[in-house]
Amino acid sequence: MRLFRERGYDKTTMRAIAREAGVSVGNAYYYFDGKEHLIQGFYDRIAADHREAVREVLDRETGLEARLAGVLKAWLDVATPYHEFAVQFFKNAADPDSPLSPFSPESEHARVEAVGVHREVLTGSKARVPADLRDVLPELMWLAQMGLCLYWIFDRTEGRERSYRLAERGARLTARGVSLARFRVLRPLVHEVHELFTDFLPGMARALPDPAGRARGE
Amino acid sequence: MRLFRERGYDKTTMRAIAREAGVSVGNAYYYFDGKEHLIQGFYDRIAADHREAVREVLDRETGLEARLAGVLKAWLDVATPYHEFAVQFFKNAADPDSPLSPFSPESEHARVEAVGVHREVLTGSKARVPADLRDVLPELMWLAQMGLCLYWIFDRTEGRERSYRLAERGARLTARGVSLARFRVLRPLVHEVHELFTDFLPGMARALPDPAGRARGE
């Protein structure tokens, strides 16, 4: 991560990474197929750190807004040391066809983990959620988290103060959206928004487990 | 535009632009304060070309979905020659604090023009829209167009075929969303989504005309 931060992702070679880690290049390739796989390891680590960081707030809060705000702010906390890296890495990850994109098939492991946190935000809350939305809403909430991430990357305020405020506002808005999503008239729209994302973001359709077990083609 | 395309935005100097245009550097600066202002001129031109390109579909169609799909696909048509440029320019424009961002105060002129097209999409359609949403919805529709633009930048399909399909799907979804937005229970949510964007995207709060004439601070 230090090399990526200092030289930029594009200019950091596996050779330099191996040298820095004090291992041979062959050895480095034994553990990671390439730089992209190191990034997947990084995504996994962020996801695991985040899962740990949200424990306390998810054990304490029962309101959906408070749970979601806590989870989003914990994500900002966990990501803080990597802000500088994220700024320069962004142009690689923003391409949805890149294996580095959070929407790619390669990022599935970290994504499933992250969506799982939002599933817990929802199921552990007092919010009443119709059965057919229980798998859709956590994925949409995770997409909202990706939106926050994009905002945070460009946030230059002291201590990323605006991102924290956006996390709170976003949580309030999402909680209202979820409480409205149960209205029968709106449910088809929620499903359609969700389908739009899974159909147009590569990797997502395959990666997100389909509870009904239906085959989902491209 | 050719220089920007060939050398990239960052490496193109005003000096090179002046030489290419066969004018003195002083003369180039007489017309444009710098590269950023050339980009604003470019945005204005895209907006003007788009306004012209949508004339036919807006004169013909009365259904909201068809009008919006036509407007989005016309935007893709107009943007086609600049795809290569957009790919490399993206990292400058994605920063909402940059004057090059479509959300910046500097881009206000092009943005107001583009939002105006969506206002016409709405007012010229058969869709019934409550008065309090008439200024909010065109701005949200323009935001959806910015989402399409982001998707198009990374679209590598032949003829950007996927972007055209997304335009159609997005238009269908938006038309449904608009028809639901008139339900009284949803109106506060629509306003809140809109406020979130205007509060957190620099420039937008100031740039978007407030019909009620209220002062809108940051």
CSV table of C-alpha atoms in Angstrom, one decimal:
chain,number,residue,atom,x,y,z
A,1,MET,CA,0.0,0.0,0.0
A,2,ARG,CA,2.9,2.4,0.8
A,3,LEU,CA,4.4,1.8,-2.7
A,4,PHE,CA,1.0,2.2,-4.4
A,5,ARG,CA,0.5,5.4,-2.5
A,6,GLU,CA,4.0,6.8,-3.2
A,7,ARG,CA,4.3,5.8,-6.9
A,8,GLY,CA,0.8,5.4,-7.9
A,9,TYR,CA,-0.9,2.2,-8.8
A,10,ASP,CA,0.1,2.2,-12.5
A,11,LYS,CA,3.8,2.7,-11.9
A,12,THR,CA,4.2,0.1,-9.1
A,13,THR,CA,5.5,-3.2,-10.4
A,14,MET,CA,5.2,-6.6,-8.8
A,15,ARG,CA,9.1,-6.6,-8.8
A,16,ALA,CA,9.1,-3.5,-6.6
A,17,ILE,CA,6.5,-4.9,-4.3
A,18,ALA,CA,8.4,-8.2,-3.9
A,19,ARG,CA,11.6,-6.3,-3.1
A,20,GLU,CA,9.8,-4.1,-0.6
A,21,ALA,CA,8.3,-7.2,1.1
A,22,GLY,CA,11.7,-8.9,1.1
A,23,VAL,CA,10.6,-11.9,-1.0
A,24,SER,CA,11.6,-13.1,-4.5
A,25,VAL,CA,9.4,-12.1,-7.5
A,26,GLY,CA,8.5,-15.7,-7.9
A,27,ASN,CA,7.4,-15.9,-4.3
A,28,ALA,CA,5.3,-12.8,-4.7
A,29,TYR,CA,3.5,-14.3,-7.7
A,30,TYR,CA,3.0,-17.5,-5.7
A,31,TYR,CA,0.7,-15.6,-3.4
A,32,PHE,CA,-0.8,-13.1,-5.8
A,33,ASP,CA,-1.3,-13.5,-9.5
A,34,GLY,CA,-0.6,-9.8,-10.0
A,35,LYS,CA,-1.3,-6.3,-8.8
A,36,GLU,CA,-5.0,-6.7,-9.4
A,37,HIS,CA,-5.1,-9.5,-6.9
A,38,LEU,CA,-3.3,-7.5,-4.3
A,39,ILE,CA,-6.0,-4.9,-4.7
A,40,GLN,CA,-8.6,-7.7,-4.2
A,41,GLY,CA,-6.8,-8.6,-1.0
A,42,PHE,CA,-6.9,-4.9,0.0
A,43,TYR,CA,-10.7,-4.8,-0.7
A,44,ASP,CA,-11.1,-7.9,1.4
A,45,ARG,CA,-9.2,-6.4,4.3
A,46,ILE,CA,-11.2,-3.2,4.2
A,47,ALA,CA,-14.4,-5.3,4.2
A,48,ALA,CA,-13.2,-7.4,7.2
A,49,ASP,CA,-12.1,-4.3,9.1
A,50,HIS,CA,-15.5,-2.7,8.4
A,51,ARG,CA,-17.3,-5.8,9.6
A,52,GLU,CA,-15.4,-5.6,12.9
A,53,ALA,CA,-15.9,-1.8,13.2
A,54,VAL,CA,-19.7,-2.0,12.9
A,55,ARG,CA,-20.1,-4.6,15.6
A,56,GLU,CA,-20.7,-2.2,18.4
A,57,VAL,CA,-23.2,0.0,16.7
A,58,LEU,CA,-25.2,-3.0,15.3
A,59,ASP,CA,-25.3,-4.6,18.7
A,60,ARG,CA,-26.6,-1.4,20.3
A,61,GLU,CA,-29.0,0.4,17.8
A,62,THR,CA,-32.3,-0.9,16.6
A,63,GLY,CA,-33.5,2.0,14.5
A,64,LEU,CA,-32.7,1.6,10.8
A,65,GLU,CA,-31.4,5.2,10.4
A,66,ALA,CA,-29.0,5.0,13.4
A,67,ARG,CA,-27.8,1.5,12.2
A,68,LEU,CA,-27.1,2.7,8.7
A,69,ALA,CA,-25.5,6.0,9.8
A,70,GLY,CA,-23.2,4.0,12.1
A,71,VAL,CA,-22.2,1.6,9.4
A,72,LEU,CA,-21.5,4.3,6.8
A,73,LYS,CA,-19.5,6.4,9.3
A,74,ALA,CA,-17.6,3.3,10.4
A,75,TRP,CA,-16.7,2.8,6.7
A,76,LEU,CA,-15.3,6.3,6.5
A,77,ASP,CA,-13.3,5.7,9.7
A,78,VAL,CA,-11.9,2.4,8.3
A,79,ALA,CA,-11.0,4.0,4.9
A,80,THR,CA,-9.3,7.1,6.3
A,81,PRO,CA,-5.7,5.9,6.1
A,82,TYR,CA,-6.2,5.1,2.4
A,83,HIS,CA,-7.7,8.4,1.3
A,84,GLU,CA,-4.6,9.5,-0.5
A,85,PHE,CA,-4.3,6.2,-2.3
A,86,ALA,CA,-8.0,6.2,-3.2
A,87,VAL,CA,-7.6,9.6,-4.9
A,88,GLN,CA,-5.0,8.4,-7.4
A,89,PHE,CA,-6.4,4.9,-7.6
A,90,PHE,CA,-9.9,6.1,-8.4
A,91,LYS,CA,-9.4,6.3,-12.2
A,92,ASN,CA,-8.6,2.6,-12.3
A,93,ALA,CA,-11.5,1.5,-10.1
A,94,ALA,CA,-14.1,3.8,-11.8
A,95,ASP,CA,-14.1,1.6,-14.9
A,96,PRO,CA,-16.8,-1.0,-14.3
A,97,ASP,CA,-15.1,-3.4,-16.8
A,98,SER,CA,-11.9,-3.3,-14.9
A,99,PRO,CA,-11.2,-6.2,-12.4
A,100,LEU,CA,-10.4,-3.4,-10.0
A,101,SER,CA,-13.9,-2.1,-10.1
A,102,PRO,CA,-16.0,-2.8,-7.0
A,103,PHE,CA,-18.6,-4.1,-9.4
A,104,SER,CA,-16.4,-6.6,-11.2
A,105,PRO,CA,-16.7,-10.4,-10.9
A,106,GLU,CA,-13.1,-10.3,-9.4
A,107,SER,CA,-14.3,-8.2,-6.5
A,108,GLU,CA,-17.2,-10.5,-5.7
A,109,HIS,CA,-15.8,-11.7,-2.4
A,110,ALA,CA,-15.4,-8.3,-0.9
A,111,ARG,CA,-18.7,-7.2,-2.3
A,112,VAL,CA,-20.7,-10.1,-0.9
A,113,GLU,CA,-19.1,-9.4,2.5
A,114,ALA,CA,-20.0,-5.7,2.3
A,115,VAL,CA,-23.6,-6.4,1.1
A,116,GLY,CA,-23.8,-8.8,4.1
A,117,VAL,CA,-23.2,-6.0,6.5
A,118,HIS,CA,-26.1,-4.1,5.0
A,119,ARG,CA,-28.3,-7.2,5.2
A,120,GLU,CA,-27.6,-7.2,8.9
A,121,VAL,CA,-28.3,-3.4,9.1
A,122,LEU,CA,-31.8,-4.2,7.8
A,123,THR,CA,-32.6,-7.5,9.5
A,124,GLY,CA,-31.5,-6.4,12.9
A,125,SER,CA,-33.6,-3.2,12.7
A,126,LYS,CA,-37.2,-2.6,13.7
A,127,ALA,CA,-38.0,-1.7,10.1
A,128,ARG,CA,-40.6,-3.9,8.6
A,129,VAL,CA,-39.5,-5.1,5.2
A,130,PRO,CA,-41.6,-7.2,2.8
A,131,ALA,CA,-40.0,-10.6,1.9
A,132,ASP,CA,-39.5,-9.8,-1.8
A,133,LEU,CA,-37.4,-6.8,-0.9
A,134,ARG,CA,-35.1,-8.4,1.7
A,135,ASP,CA,-32.4,-9.3,-0.9
A,136,VAL,CA,-32.8,-6.3,-3.0
A,137,LEU,CA,-32.6,-3.5,-0.4
A,138,PRO,CA,-29.2,-4.5,1.1
A,139,GLU,CA,-27.7,-4.4,-2.4
A,140,LEU,CA,-29.2,-1.0,-3.1
A,141,MET,CA,-27.9,0.2,0.3
A,142,TRP,CA,-24.4,-1.0,-0.6
A,143,LEU,CA,-24.7,1.0,-3.9
A,144,ALA,CA,-25.5,4.0,-1.8
A,145,GLN,CA,-22.3,3.3,0.2
A,146,MET,CA,-20.4,3.2,-3.1
A,147,GLY,CA,-21.9,6.7,-3.9
A,148,LEU,CA,-20.6,7.9,-0.5
A,149,CYS,CA,-17.2,6.4,-1.3
A,150,LEU,CA,-17.1,8.4,-4.6
A,151,TYR,CA,-18.0,11.5,-2.7
A,152,TRP,CA,-15.4,10.9,0.0
A,153,ILE,CA,-12.6,10.5,-2.6
A,154,PHE,CA,-13.1,14.0,-3.7
A,155,ASP,CA,-13.8,15.4,-0.3
A,156,ARG,CA,-11.1,17.9,0.7
A,157,THR,CA,-12.7,19.2,3.9
A,158,GLU,CA,-10.8,18.9,7.2
A,159,GLY,CA,-11.3,15.4,8.6
A,160,ARG,CA,-13.6,14.6,5.6
A,161,GLU,CA,-16.3,16.4,7.6
A,162,ARG,CA,-18.7,16.8,4.6
A,163,SER,CA,-18.5,13.0,3.9
A,164,TYR,CA,-19.6,12.3,7.5
A,165,ARG,CA,-22.5,14.7,7.1
A,166,LEU,CA,-23.4,13.1,3.8
A,167,ALA,CA,-23.4,9.7,5.6
A,168,GLU,CA,-25.9,11.0,8.1
A,169,ARG,CA,-28.1,12.6,5.6
A,170,GLY,CA,-27.9,9.6,3.3
A,171,ALA,CA,-28.9,7.3,6.2
A,172,ARG,CA,-31.9,9.4,7.0
A,173,LEU,CA,-33.0,9.4,3.4
A,174,THR,CA,-32.4,5.7,2.9
A,175,ALA,CA,-34.4,4.9,6.1
A,176,ARG,CA,-37.3,6.9,4.7
A,177,GLY,CA,-37.0,5.3,1.3
A,178,VAL,CA,-37.0,1.8,2.9
A,179,SER,CA,-40.1,2.6,5.0
A,180,LEU,CA,-41.8,3.8,1.8
A,181,ALA,CA,-40.6,0.8,-0.2
A,182,ARG,CA,-43.1,-1.5,1.6
A,183,PHE,CA,-46.0,0.4,-0.1
A,184,ARG,CA,-47.3,-2.0,-2.7
A,185,VAL,CA,-47.5,0.7,-5.4
A,186,LEU,CA,-43.7,1.3,-5.1
A,187,ARG,CA,-42.4,-2.3,-5.0
A,188,PRO,CA,-42.2,-2.8,-8.8
A,189,LEU,CA,-40.2,0.4,-9.0
A,190,VAL,CA,-37.7,-0.8,-6.3
A,191,HIS,CA,-37.3,-4.1,-8.2
A,192,GLU,CA,-36.8,-2.2,-11.5
A,193,VAL,CA,-34.1,0.1,-10.0
A,194,HIS,CA,-32.3,-3.0,-8.7
A,195,GLU,CA,-32.6,-4.9,-12.1
A,196,LEU,CA,-31.2,-1.8,-13.9
A,197,PHE,CA,-28.1,-2.0,-11.7
A,198,THR,CA,-27.6,-5.8,-12.0
A,199,ASP,CA,-28.2,-5.7,-15.7
A,200,PHE,CA,-25.8,-2.9,-16.5
A,201,LEU,CA,-23.0,-3.4,-14.0
A,202,PRO,CA,-20.8,-6.2,-15.2
A,203,GLY,CA,-20.2,-8.9,-12.5
A,204,MET,CA,-23.1,-7.9,-10.3
A,205,ALA,CA,-25.7,-10.1,-11.9
A,206,ARG,CA,-23.5,-13.2,-11.5
A,207,ALA,CA,-22.0,-12.2,-8.2
A,208,LEU,CA,-25.1,-11.5,-6.1
A,209,PRO,CA,-26.7,-14.6,-4.8
A,210,ASP,CA,-30.2,-15.1,-6.1
A,211,PRO,CA,-32.3,-16.4,-3.3
A,212,ALA,CA,-34.9,-18.0,-5.7
A,213,GLY,CA,-32.1,-19.9,-7.4
A,214,ARG,CA,-33.2,-18.8,-10.8
A,215,ALA,CA,-30.6,-18.7,-13.6
A,216,ARG,CA,-29.8,-15.1,-14.4
A,217,GLY,CA,-28.3,-14.5,-17.8
A,218,GLU,CA,-26.8,-11.4,-19.3
B,1,MET,CA,-10.3,19.4,-29.2
B,2,ARG,CA,-7.9,17.5,-31.4
B,3,LEU,CA,-5.0,18.6,-29.3
B,4,PHE,CA,-6.8,17.6,-26.1
B,5,ARG,CA,-7.6,14.3,-27.6
B,6,GLU,CA,-4.1,13.6,-28.8
B,7,ARG,CA,-2.0,14.8,-25.9
B,8,GLY,CA,-4.5,14.6,-23.1
B,9,TYR,CA,-6.0,17.5,-21.3
B,10,ASP,CA,-3.3,17.8,-18.7
B,11,LYS,CA,-0.4,18.0,-21.2
B,12,THR,CA,-2.1,20.5,-23.6
B,13,THR,CA,-0.9,24.0,-23.1
B,14,MET,CA,-2.6,27.3,-24.0
B,15,ARG,CA,0.6,28.0,-26.1
B,16,ALA,CA,0.1,24.8,-28.1
B,17,ILE,CA,-3.6,25.6,-28.6
B,18,ALA,CA,-2.8,29.1,-29.8
B,19,ARG,CA,-0.2,27.8,-32.2
B,20,GLU,CA,-2.7,25.3,-33.6
B,21,ALA,CA,-5.3,27.9,-34.0
B,22,GLY,CA,-2.8,30.2,-35.7
B,23,VAL,CA,-3.2,33.0,-33.2
B,24,SER,CA,-0.8,34.6,-30.7
B,25,VAL,CA,-0.8,33.3,-27.1
B,26,GLY,CA,-2.0,36.8,-26.0
B,27,ASN,CA,-4.8,36.5,-28.5
B,28,ALA,CA,-5.8,33.1,-27.2
B,29,TYR,CA,-6.0,34.5,-23.7
B,30,TYR,CA,-8.1,37.4,-25.0
B,31,TYR,CA,-10.8,34.9,-25.9
B,32,PHE,CA,-10.4,32.3,-23.2
B,33,ASP,CA,-8.9,32.8,-19.7
B,34,GLY,CA,-7.4,29.4,-19.8
B,35,LYS,CA,-7.9,25.7,-20.7
B,36,GLU,CA,-10.8,25.4,-18.2
B,37,HIS,CA,-12.7,28.1,-20.1
B,38,LEU,CA,-12.1,26.3,-23.4
B,39,ILE,CA,-13.8,23.3,-21.7
B,40,GLN,CA,-16.7,25.4,-20.7
B,41,GLY,CA,-17.0,26.5,-24.3
B,42,PHE,CA,-17.0,22.8,-25.2
B,43,TYR,CA,-19.7,22.1,-22.7
B,44,ASP,CA,-21.8,25.0,-24.1
B,45,ARG,CA,-21.4,23.6,-27.6
B,46,ILE,CA,-22.5,20.1,-26.6
B,47,ALA,CA,-25.5,21.6,-24.9
B,48,ALA,CA,-26.4,23.7,-27.9
B,49,ASP,CA,-26.0,20.8,-30.3
B,50,HIS,CA,-28.1,18.7,-28.0
B,51,ARG,CA,-30.9,21.2,-27.9
B,52,GLU,CA,-30.9,21.2,-31.7
B,53,ALA,CA,-30.8,17.4,-31.9
B,54,VAL,CA,-33.8,16.9,-29.6
B,55,ARG,CA,-36.1,19.3,-31.5
B,56,GLU,CA,-37.6,16.7,-33.8
B,57,VAL,CA,-38.4,14.1,-31.0
B,58,LEU,CA,-39.8,16.7,-28.7
B,59,ASP,CA,-42.1,18.1,-31.5
B,60,ARG,CA,-43.4,14.6,-32.2
B,61,GLU,CA,-43.7,12.6,-29.0
B,62,THR,CA,-46.0,13.3,-26.1
B,63,GLY,CA,-45.3,10.3,-23.9
B,64,LEU,CA,-42.8,11.1,-21.2
B,65,GLU,CA,-40.9,7.8,-21.7
B,66,ALA,CA,-40.5,8.4,-25.5
B,67,ARG,CA,-39.5,12.0,-25.0
B,68,LEU,CA,-36.9,11.2,-22.4
B,69,ALA,CA,-35.5,8.2,-24.3
B,70,GLY,CA,-35.2,10.4,-27.4
B,71,VAL,CA,-33.4,13.1,-25.5
B,72,LEU,CA,-31.0,10.7,-23.9
B,73,LYS,CA,-30.2,8.9,-27.1
B,74,ALA,CA,-29.8,12.3,-28.9
B,75,TRP,CA,-27.2,13.1,-26.2
B,76,LEU,CA,-25.3,9.9,-26.9
B,77,ASP,CA,-25.4,10.8,-30.6
B,78,VAL,CA,-24.1,14.3,-30.0
B,79,ALA,CA,-21.3,13.1,-27.7
B,80,THR,CA,-20.1,10.3,-30.0
B,81,PRO,CA,-17.2,12.2,-31.6
B,82,TYR,CA,-15.9,13.1,-28.2
B,83,HIS,CA,-15.8,9.6,-26.7
B,84,GLU,CA,-12.1,9.1,-26.8
B,85,PHE,CA,-11.6,12.6,-25.3
B,86,ALA,CA,-14.1,11.9,-22.6
B,87,VAL,CA,-12.3,8.7,-21.5
B,88,GLN,CA,-9.1,10.5,-20.7
B,89,PHE,CA,-10.8,13.8,-19.6
B,90,PHE,CA,-13.0,12.0,-17.1
B,91,LYS,CA,-10.6,12.1,-14.2
B,92,ASN,CA,-10.6,15.9,-14.3
B,93,ALA,CA,-14.3,16.3,-14.6
B,94,ALA,CA,-15.2,13.6,-11.9
B,95,ASP,CA,-13.9,15.9,-9.2
B,96,PRO,CA,-16.9,17.9,-8.1
B,97,ASP,CA,-14.7,20.7,-6.8
B,98,SER,CA,-13.0,21.2,-10.1
B,99,PRO,CA,-14.2,24.0,-12.4
B,100,LEU,CA,-14.3,21.3,-15.0
B,101,SER,CA,-17.0,19.3,-13.2
B,102,PRO,CA,-20.5,19.5,-14.7
B,103,PHE,CA,-21.6,20.4,-11.1
B,104,SER,CA,-19.3,23.4,-10.7
B,105,PRO,CA,-20.4,27.0,-10.6
B,106,GLU,CA,-18.2,27.5,-13.7
B,107,SER,CA,-20.3,25.0,-15.6
B,108,GLU,CA,-23.6,26.7,-14.7
B,109,HIS,CA,-24.3,28.0,-18.2
B,110,ALA,CA,-24.2,24.6,-19.8
B,111,ARG,CA,-26.0,23.0,-16.9
B,112,VAL,CA,-28.9,25.4,-17.0
B,113,GLU,CA,-29.2,24.8,-20.7
B,114,ALA,CA,-29.2,21.1,-20.2
B,115,VAL,CA,-31.7,21.2,-17.3
B,116,GLY,CA,-33.9,23.3,-19.6
B,117,VAL,CA,-34.1,20.5,-22.1
B,118,HIS,CA,-35.4,18.2,-19.4
B,119,ARG,CA,-37.9,20.8,-18.3
B,120,GLU,CA,-39.2,20.8,-21.8
B,121,VAL,CA,-39.3,16.9,-21.8
B,122,LEU,CA,-41.6,17.2,-18.8
B,123,THR,CA,-43.8,20.1,-19.6
B,124,GLY,CA,-44.4,19.0,-23.2
B,125,SER,CA,-45.5,15.5,-22.1
B,126,LYS,CA,-48.9,14.3,-21.1
B,127,ALA,CA,-47.5,13.4,-17.6
B,128,ARG,CA,-49.3,15.2,-14.8
B,129,VAL,CA,-46.8,16.8,-12.5
B,130,PRO,CA,-47.6,18.5,-9.2
B,131,ALA,CA,-46.5,22.2,-9.2
B,132,ASP,CA,-44.0,21.7,-6.3
B,133,LEU,CA,-42.1,19.1,-8.4
B,134,ARG,CA,-41.9,21.0,-11.7
B,135,ASP,CA,-38.5,22.5,-10.9
B,136,VAL,CA,-37.1,19.5,-9.0
B,137,LEU,CA,-37.8,16.7,-11.5
B,138,PRO,CA,-35.9,18.2,-14.5
B,139,GLU,CA,-32.9,18.6,-12.3
B,140,LEU,CA,-33.1,15.0,-11.1
B,141,MET,CA,-33.6,13.9,-14.7
B,142,TRP,CA,-30.5,15.8,-15.7
B,143,LEU,CA,-28.6,14.0,-12.9
B,144,ALA,CA,-29.8,10.7,-14.4
B,145,GLN,CA,-28.3,11.9,-17.7
B,146,MET,CA,-25.0,12.5,-15.9
B,147,GLY,CA,-25.2,8.9,-14.7
B,148,LEU,CA,-25.7,7.8,-18.3
B,149,CYS,CA,-22.7,9.9,-19.3
B,150,LEU,CA,-20.5,8.2,-16.7
B,151,TYR,CA,-21.7,4.8,-18.0
B,152,TRP,CA,-21.1,5.8,-21.6
B,153,ILE,CA,-17.5,6.9,-20.8
B,154,PHE,CA,-16.6,3.3,-19.8
B,155,ASP,CA,-18.8,1.6,-22.5
B,156,ARG,CA,-16.6,-0.4,-24.9
B,157,THR,CA,-19.4,-2.1,-26.8
B,158,GLU,CA,-19.6,-1.6,-30.6
B,159,GLY,CA,-21.4,1.7,-31.3
B,160,ARG,CA,-21.9,2.1,-27.5
B,161,GLU,CA,-24.8,-0.2,-27.9
B,162,ARG,CA,-25.2,-0.8,-24.1
B,163,SER,CA,-25.4,2.9,-23.4
B,164,TYR,CA,-28.3,3.2,-25.9
B,165,ARG,CA,-30.0,0.3,-24.1
B,166,LEU,CA,-29.4,2.0,-20.8
B,167,ALA,CA,-30.9,5.2,-22.1
B,168,GLU,CA,-34.1,3.3,-23.0
B,169,ARG,CA,-34.3,1.4,-19.7
B,170,GLY,CA,-33.4,4.6,-17.7
B,171,ALA,CA,-36.2,6.5,-19.6
B,172,ARG,CA,-38.7,3.8,-18.8
B,173,LEU,CA,-37.7,3.8,-15.1
B,174,THR,CA,-37.7,7.6,-14.9
B,175,ALA,CA,-41.2,7.8,-16.5
B,176,ARG,CA,-42.5,5.3,-13.9
B,177,GLY,CA,-40.8,7.2,-11.1
B,178,VAL,CA,-42.3,10.5,-12.3
B,179,SER,CA,-45.7,9.0,-12.4
B,180,LEU,CA,-45.3,7.8,-8.9
B,181,ALA,CA,-43.8,11.0,-7.6
B,182,ARG,CA,-47.2,12.7,-7.7
B,183,PHE,CA,-48.4,10.4,-4.9
B,184,ARG,CA,-48.6,12.7,-1.8
B,185,VAL,CA,-46.8,10.2,0.4
B,186,LEU,CA,-43.7,10.3,-1.9
B,187,ARG,CA,-43.4,14.0,-2.5
B,188,PRO,CA,-41.3,14.7,0.7
B,189,LEU,CA,-38.8,12.0,-0.4
B,190,VAL,CA,-38.4,13.4,-3.9
B,191,HIS,CA,-37.7,16.8,-2.4
B,192,GLU,CA,-35.2,15.3,0.1
B,193,VAL,CA,-33.3,13.5,-2.7
B,194,HIS,CA,-33.1,16.8,-4.6
B,195,GLU,CA,-32.0,18.7,-1.5
B,196,LEU,CA,-29.3,16.1,-0.9
B,197,PHE,CA,-27.8,16.7,-4.3
B,198,THR,CA,-28.0,20.5,-4.1
B,199,ASP,CA,-26.5,20.6,-0.6
B,200,PHE,CA,-23.6,18.3,-1.4
B,201,LEU,CA,-22.7,19.1,-5.0
B,202,PRO,CA,-20.8,22.4,-5.0
B,203,GLY,CA,-22.1,24.9,-7.4
B,204,MET,CA,-25.5,23.4,-7.8
B,205,ALA,CA,-27.2,25.1,-4.9
B,206,ARG,CA,-26.2,28.5,-6.3
B,207,ALA,CA,-26.6,27.7,-10.0
B,208,LEU,CA,-30.1,26.2,-10.1
B,209,PRO,CA,-32.7,29.0,-10.2
B,210,ASP,CA,-35.0,28.9,-7.2
B,211,PRO,CA,-38.5,29.6,-8.5
B,212,ALA,CA,-39.7,30.8,-5.1
B,213,GLY,CA,-36.8,33.3,-5.0
B,214,ARG,CA,-35.7,32.2,-1.6
B,215,ALA,CA,-32.1,32.7,-0.6
B,216,ARG,CA,-30.3,29.4,-0.5
B,217,GLY,CA,-27.1,29.4,1.5
B,218,GLU,CA,-24.4,26.7,1.8
